[in-house]
Coordinates of C-alpha atoms and ligand atoms in Angstrom, one line a residue:
M1355 CA -3.1 -7.3 18.6
A1356 CA -5.3 -9.8 16.7
R1357 CA -6.0 -8.6 13.2
K1358 CA -9.0 -9.5 11.1
V1359 CA -10.3 -8.8 7.7
L1360 CA -12.2 -5.5 7.9
P1361 CA -15.9 -5.6 7.1
P1362 CA -17.1 -3.2 4.3
D1363 CA -18.4 -0.5 6.7
E1364 CA -15.0 -0.4 8.5
I1365 CA -13.2 -0.1 5.2
A1366 CA -15.6 2.7 4.1
K1367 CA -14.9 4.5 7.4
R1368 CA -11.1 4.4 6.9
L1369 CA -11.0 5.3 3.1
P1370 CA -11.4 9.1 3.5
S1371 CA -8.1 9.3 5.4
L1372 CA -6.3 7.9 2.3
R1373 CA -7.6 10.2 -0.4
A1374 CA -5.0 9.2 -3.0
W1375 CA -5.7 5.5 -2.7
S1376 CA -8.6 3.7 -4.3
L1377 CA -10.4 0.5 -3.4
N1378 CA -10.1 -2.1 -6.1
G1379 CA -12.1 -5.2 -5.0
D1380 CA -10.4 -6.1 -1.7
R1381 CA -7.3 -4.1 -2.4
L1382 CA -6.0 -0.6 -1.8
E1383 CA -4.2 0.7 -4.8
R1384 CA -2.3 3.8 -5.7
S1385 CA 0.0 4.8 -8.6
W1386 CA 2.8 7.3 -8.8
T1387 CA 4.6 8.7 -11.8
F1388 CA 8.3 9.7 -11.5
P1389 CA 10.7 11.6 -13.9
D1390 CA 12.4 8.3 -14.8
F1391 CA 13.0 4.7 -14.0
A1392 CA 15.8 5.4 -11.5
E1393 CA 13.5 7.6 -9.3
A1394 CA 10.7 5.0 -9.6
L1395 CA 13.1 2.3 -8.4
A1396 CA 14.4 4.5 -5.6
F1397 CA 10.8 4.9 -4.4
I1398 CA 10.3 1.1 -4.6
N1399 CA 13.4 0.6 -2.4
R1400 CA 12.1 3.1 0.2
V1401 CA 8.8 1.3 0.2
G1402 CA 10.8 -2.0 0.6
V1403 CA 12.5 -0.7 3.8
L1404 CA 9.1 0.2 5.2
A1405 CA 7.6 -3.1 4.2
E1406 CA 10.5 -5.1 5.8
T1407 CA 10.2 -3.0 9.0
A1408 CA 6.5 -3.6 9.2
D1409 CA 6.7 -7.2 7.9
H1410 CA 3.9 -6.3 5.6
H1411 CA 4.6 -6.2 1.9
P1412 CA 2.7 -4.5 -1.0
D1413 CA 2.4 -6.1 -4.4
I1414 CA 4.5 -3.9 -6.6
H1415 CA 4.1 -3.2 -10.3
N1416 CA 6.6 -1.0 -12.2
S1417 CA 6.5 0.2 -15.8
W1418 CA 9.5 2.4 -16.4
N1419 CA 8.6 5.6 -14.5
R1420 CA 5.3 4.4 -13.1
V1421 CA 4.8 2.4 -9.9
T1422 CA 1.5 0.9 -8.7
L1423 CA 1.2 -0.5 -5.2
S1424 CA -1.6 -2.9 -4.3
L1425 CA -2.2 -3.6 -0.6
T1426 CA -4.0 -6.6 0.9
T1427 CA -3.3 -9.0 3.7
H1428 CA -2.5 -12.3 2.0
D1429 CA -2.5 -14.4 5.1
L1430 CA -6.1 -13.4 6.0
G1431 CA -7.4 -12.9 2.5
G1432 CA -8.5 -9.3 2.6
L1433 CA -7.9 -5.8 3.9
T1434 CA -6.8 -5.3 7.5
E1435 CA -5.5 -2.5 9.7
W1436 CA -2.0 -3.5 8.5
D1437 CA -2.9 -2.4 4.9
F1438 CA -4.2 1.0 6.1
E1439 CA -1.2 1.5 8.4
L1440 CA 1.2 0.7 5.5
A1441 CA -0.6 3.0 3.1
K1442 CA -0.3 5.9 5.6
K1443 CA 3.5 5.2 6.0
I1444 CA 3.9 5.1 2.2
D1445 CA 2.1 8.4 1.8
A1446 CA 4.5 9.9 4.4
I1447 CA 7.6 8.9 2.5
H1448 CA 6.5 10.0 -1.0
Ligands
H2B1590 N1 2.5 -9.0 3.5 C1 1.2 -8.9 3.1 N2 0.8 -8.0 2.3 N3 0.3 -9.8 3.5 C2 0.6 -10.8 4.4 O1 -0.2 -11.6 4.8 C3 2.0 -10.9 4.8 C4 2.9 -9.9 4.3 N4 2.4 -11.8 5.7 N5 4.2 -10.0 4.6 C5 3.7 -11.8 6.3 C6 4.7 -11.1 5.4 C7 4.0 -13.2 6.8 O2 4.0 -14.1 5.8 C8 5.2 -13.2 7.6 C9 5.5 -14.6 8.0 O3 5.1 -12.4 8.7

């Protein structure tokens, strides 16, 4: 299916289904806090498996027990269905 950058009204329509995520410019972002670095890293690795399977990869920031994921579709320069689909999959594994 052809993908395109979603217009603002389409983004607004989809946001309520991802309550833990926030829109930061043209990115979807969510942060998690874990008991320690090892658990944060294990989460990153689980996300990595999802990302490889979907061939869609979040930008990942880690600071000890904290992980922030930032989703955008680099190839198209904005948010697409791929980002919303990946966010839902990530929510399902946390
Ligand atoms: N991940 C994200 N977030 N955006 C992309 O545009 C993207 C990606 N493109 N993962 C994929 C890989 C592309 O480069 C490969 C060739 O499918």
